[in-house]
PDB file of C-alpha atoms in Angstrom:
ATOM      1  CA  UNK A   1      -0.490  14.013   5.136  1.00  0.00           C
ATOM      2  CA  UNK A   2      -3.812  13.756   6.368  1.00  0.00           C
ATOM      3  CA  UNK A   3      -2.680  12.438  10.332  1.00  0.00           C
ATOM      4  CA  UNK A   4       0.603  12.515  12.675  1.00  0.00           C
ATOM      5  CA  UNK A   5       1.556   9.410  14.739  1.00  0.00           C
ATOM      6  CA  UNK A   6       1.121  10.408  17.710  1.00  0.00           C
ATOM      7  CA  UNK A   7       3.247   8.817  20.760  1.00  0.00           C
ATOM      8  CA  UNK A   8       0.394   6.596  20.815  1.00  0.00           C
ATOM      9  CA  UNK A   9       0.121   3.174  22.632  1.00  0.00           C
ATOM     10  CA  UNK A  10       3.220   0.502  22.720  1.00  0.00           C
ATOM     11  CA  UNK A  11       1.923  -1.847  20.733  1.00  0.00           C
ATOM     12  CA  UNK A  12       1.428   1.358  18.201  1.00  0.00           C
ATOM     13  CA  UNK A  13       5.120   1.694  18.336  1.00  0.00           C
ATOM     14  CA  UNK A  14       5.692  -1.394  18.618  1.00  0.00           C
ATOM     15  CA  UNK A  15       4.119  -2.325  15.443  1.00  0.00           C
ATOM     16  CA  UNK A  16       5.794   0.665  13.818  1.00  0.00           C
ATOM     17  CA  UNK A  17       9.282   0.151  14.088  1.00  0.00           C
ATOM     18  CA  UNK A  18       8.485  -3.293  13.205  1.00  0.00           C
ATOM     19  CA  UNK A  19       7.022  -2.075   9.708  1.00  0.00           C
ATOM     20  CA  UNK A  20      10.457  -0.229   9.777  1.00  0.00           C
ATOM     21  CA  UNK A  21      12.430  -2.959   9.911  1.00  0.00           C
ATOM     22  CA  UNK A  22      10.581  -5.058   7.649  1.00  0.00           C
ATOM     23  CA  UNK A  23      10.883  -6.200   4.033  1.00  0.00           C
ATOM     24  CA  UNK A  24       7.051  -6.957   4.364  1.00  0.00           C
ATOM     25  CA  UNK A  25       3.691  -6.080   6.863  1.00  0.00           C
ATOM     26  CA  UNK A  26       0.952  -7.425   7.191  1.00  0.00           C
ATOM     27  CA  UNK A  27      -1.724  -4.767   9.712  1.00  0.00           C
ATOM     28  CA  UNK A  28      -4.397  -6.965  10.588  1.00  0.00           C
ATOM     29  CA  UNK A  29      -7.244  -4.969  13.168  1.00  0.00           C
ATOM     30  CA  UNK A  30     -10.567  -4.274  14.025  1.00  0.00           C
ATOM     31  CA  UNK A  31     -12.030  -0.945  13.548  1.00  0.00           C
ATOM     32  CA  UNK A  32     -10.636   1.976  15.724  1.00  0.00           C
ATOM     33  CA  UNK A  33      -7.916   0.202  16.789  1.00  0.00           C
ATOM     34  CA  UNK A  34      -5.191   2.684  14.813  1.00  0.00           C
ATOM     35  CA  UNK A  35      -4.376   0.869  11.727  1.00  0.00           C
ATOM     36  CA  UNK A  36      -5.169   4.654   9.870  1.00  0.00           C
ATOM     37  CA  UNK A  37      -2.817   6.576  12.631  1.00  0.00           C
ATOM     38  CA  UNK A  38      -0.019   3.399  12.078  1.00  0.00           C
ATOM     39  CA  UNK A  39      -0.268   4.105   8.745  1.00  0.00           C
ATOM     40  CA  UNK A  40      -0.372   7.318   8.022  1.00  0.00           C
ATOM     41  CA  UNK A  41       3.167   7.039  10.500  1.00  0.00           C
ATOM     42  CA  UNK A  42       5.029   4.958   8.149  1.00  0.00           C
ATOM     43  CA  UNK A  43       4.121   6.956   5.745  1.00  0.00           C
ATOM     44  CA  UNK A  44       4.972  10.654   7.386  1.00  0.00           C
ATOM     45  CA  UNK A  45       7.942   8.892   8.413  1.00  0.00           C
ATOM     46  CA  UNK A  46       9.345   7.373   4.853  1.00  0.00           C
ATOM     47  CA  UNK A  47       8.531   9.680   2.597  1.00  0.00           C
ATOM     48  CA  UNK A  48      10.218  12.459   4.825  1.00  0.00           C
ATOM     49  CA  UNK A  49      13.467   9.684   3.980  1.00  0.00           C
ATOM     50  CA  UNK A  50      12.538   9.794   0.548  1.00  0.00           C
ATOM     51  CA  UNK A  51      11.118   6.443  -0.356  1.00  0.00           C
ATOM     52  CA  UNK A  52       9.186   6.239  -3.366  1.00  0.00           C
ATOM     53  CA  UNK A  53       5.132   5.164  -2.731  1.00  0.00           C
ATOM     54  CA  UNK A  54       2.591   3.987  -4.785  1.00  0.00           C
ATOM     55  CA  UNK A  55      -0.526   2.725  -2.339  1.00  0.00           C
ATOM     56  CA  UNK A  56      -3.977   1.123  -4.111  1.00  0.00           C
ATOM     57  CA  UNK A  57      -6.839  -1.294  -2.606  1.00  0.00           C
ATOM     58  CA  UNK A  58      -9.153  -3.682  -4.696  1.00  0.00           C
ATOM     59  CA  UNK A  59     -12.059  -0.974  -5.443  1.00  0.00           C
ATOM     60  CA  UNK A  60     -13.068   2.529  -6.162  1.00  0.00           C
ATOM     61  CA  UNK A  61     -14.859   3.206  -3.186  1.00  0.00           C
ATOM     62  CA  UNK A  62     -11.899   1.569  -1.147  1.00  0.00           C
ATOM     63  CA  UNK A  63      -8.721   3.848  -3.334  1.00  0.00           C
ATOM     64  CA  UNK A  64     -10.875   6.723  -2.392  1.00  0.00           C
ATOM     65  CA  UNK A  65     -10.479   6.328   1.502  1.00  0.00           C
ATOM     66  CA  UNK A  66      -7.842   5.305   0.923  1.00  0.00           C
ATOM     67  CA  UNK A  67      -6.618   8.989  -0.503  1.00  0.00           C
ATOM     68  CA  UNK A  68      -8.448  10.776   2.444  1.00  0.00           C
ATOM     69  CA  UNK A  69      -6.876   9.444   4.829  1.00  0.00           C
ATOM     70  CA  UNK A  70      -3.623   9.594   4.035  1.00  0.00           C
ATOM     71  CA  UNK A  71      -3.408  12.484   1.525  1.00  0.00           C
ATOM     72  CA  UNK A  72      -1.951  10.435  -1.252  1.00  0.00           C
ATOM     73  CA  UNK A  73      -3.608   9.209  -4.645  1.00  0.00           C
ATOM     74  CA  UNK A  74      -4.912   5.994  -4.197  1.00  0.00           C
ATOM     75  CA  UNK A  75      -5.446   3.830  -7.029  1.00  0.00           C
ATOM     76  CA  UNK A  76      -6.804  -0.083  -7.590  1.00  0.00           C
ATOM     77  CA  UNK A  77      -5.206  -2.678  -7.669  1.00  0.00           C
ATOM     78  CA  UNK A  78      -6.117  -2.770 -11.828  1.00  0.00           C
ATOM     79  CA  UNK A  79      -4.713   0.174 -12.112  1.00  0.00           C
ATOM     80  CA  UNK A  80      -1.468   0.376 -10.921  1.00  0.00           C
ATOM     81  CA  UNK A  81      -0.929  -2.117 -12.300  1.00  0.00           C
ATOM     82  CA  UNK A  82      -2.408  -1.223 -15.575  1.00  0.00           C
ATOM     83  CA  UNK A  83      -4.629  -4.576 -16.843  1.00  0.00           C
ATOM     84  CA  UNK A  84      -4.889  -4.957 -20.969  1.00  0.00           C
ATOM     85  CA  UNK A  85      -8.499  -5.031 -21.620  1.00  0.00           C
ATOM     86  CA  UNK A  86      -8.405  -7.004 -24.107  1.00  0.00           C
ATOM     87  CA  UNK A  87      -5.633  -9.603 -22.611  1.00  0.00           C
ATOM     88  CA  UNK A  88      -7.598  -8.923 -19.043  1.00  0.00           C
ATOM     89  CA  UNK A  89      -3.397  -9.189 -17.693  1.00  0.00           C
ATOM     90  CA  UNK A  90      -1.391  -7.038 -16.270  1.00  0.00           C
ATOM     91  CA  UNK A  91       1.055  -4.608 -18.133  1.00  0.00           C
ATOM     92  CA  UNK A  92       3.019  -4.585 -14.740  1.00  0.00           C
ATOM     93  CA  UNK A  93       5.335  -7.346 -14.336  1.00  0.00           C
ATOM     94  CA  UNK A  94       8.542  -8.761 -12.922  1.00  0.00           C
ATOM     95  CA  UNK A  95       9.807  -7.074 -16.826  1.00  0.00           C
ATOM     96  CA  UNK A  96       7.994  -3.754 -15.850  1.00  0.00           C
ATOM     97  CA  UNK A  97       8.337  -3.270 -12.526  1.00  0.00           C
ATOM     98  CA  UNK A  98       6.127  -0.716 -10.440  1.00  0.00           C
ATOM     99  CA  UNK A  99       8.694   2.785 -10.104  1.00  0.00           C
ATOM    100  CA  UNK A 100       7.880   3.041  -5.970  1.00  0.00           C
ATOM    101  CA  UNK A 101      10.180   1.188  -2.981  1.00  0.00           C
ATOM    102  CA  UNK A 102       6.845   0.738  -0.802  1.00  0.00           C
ATOM    103  CA  UNK A 103       3.658  -0.555  -2.247  1.00  0.00           C
ATOM    104  CA  UNK A 104       0.732  -0.251   0.361  1.00  0.00           C
ATOM    105  CA  UNK A 105      -2.304  -2.780  -0.475  1.00  0.00           C
ATOM    106  CA  UNK A 106      -5.465  -1.643   1.586  1.00  0.00           C
ATOM    107  CA  UNK A 107      -8.731  -4.031   2.186  1.00  0.00           C
ATOM    108  CA  UNK A 108      -6.111  -6.986   1.260  1.00  0.00           C
ATOM    109  CA  UNK A 109      -9.572  -9.081   2.210  1.00  0.00           C
ATOM    110  CA  UNK A 110     -11.180  -8.186  -0.477  1.00  0.00           C
ATOM    111  CA  UNK A 111      -7.962  -8.957  -3.191  1.00  0.00           C
ATOM    112  CA  UNK A 112      -8.061 -12.160  -5.865  1.00  0.00           C
ATOM    113  CA  UNK A 113      -5.266 -14.090  -4.924  1.00  0.00           C
ATOM    114  CA  UNK A 114      -3.708 -13.451  -8.976  1.00  0.00           C
ATOM    115  CA  UNK A 115      -3.892  -9.438  -8.324  1.00  0.00           C
ATOM    116  CA  UNK A 116      -2.281  -9.355  -4.819  1.00  0.00           C
ATOM    117  CA  UNK A 117       0.844 -12.111  -6.268  1.00  0.00           C
ATOM    118  CA  UNK A 118       1.001  -9.170  -9.274  1.00  0.00           C
ATOM    119  CA  UNK A 119       1.062  -6.914  -6.957  1.00  0.00           C
ATOM    120  CA  UNK A 120       4.319  -8.434  -4.966  1.00  0.00           C
ATOM    121  CA  UNK A 121       6.350  -9.608  -8.474  1.00  0.00           C
ATOM    122  CA  UNK A 122       6.014  -5.694  -9.702  1.00  0.00           C
ATOM    123  CA  UNK A 123       7.917  -5.046  -6.928  1.00  0.00           C
ATOM    124  CA  UNK A 124      10.778  -7.832  -5.189  1.00  0.00           C
TER     125      UNK A 124
END
């Protein structure tokens, strides 16, 4: 893990508590507000509890950055959902869900609505 959670600001502690007690969460904020520290904290805590985590991002560069900042493999959304090049459809779906307890999707502002919807249906 690239960076462990260091107590941090009260807002970070509250955000961590919220994320750890919620079924779904969205972490937002500008540069330097602690999103990476928060994600690393979530991963550190949940992986210690043997929670299976998957990470993805909409583009290769964003996935590479997520891998670098977390120390865990991140894939593009299309690779994670196993897109079929012939049909353009995702192979991962409600009938063939992702094998994880936690899915982190980075850079969601860049995500195509259908891809984000497919991510959600593969884990619920």
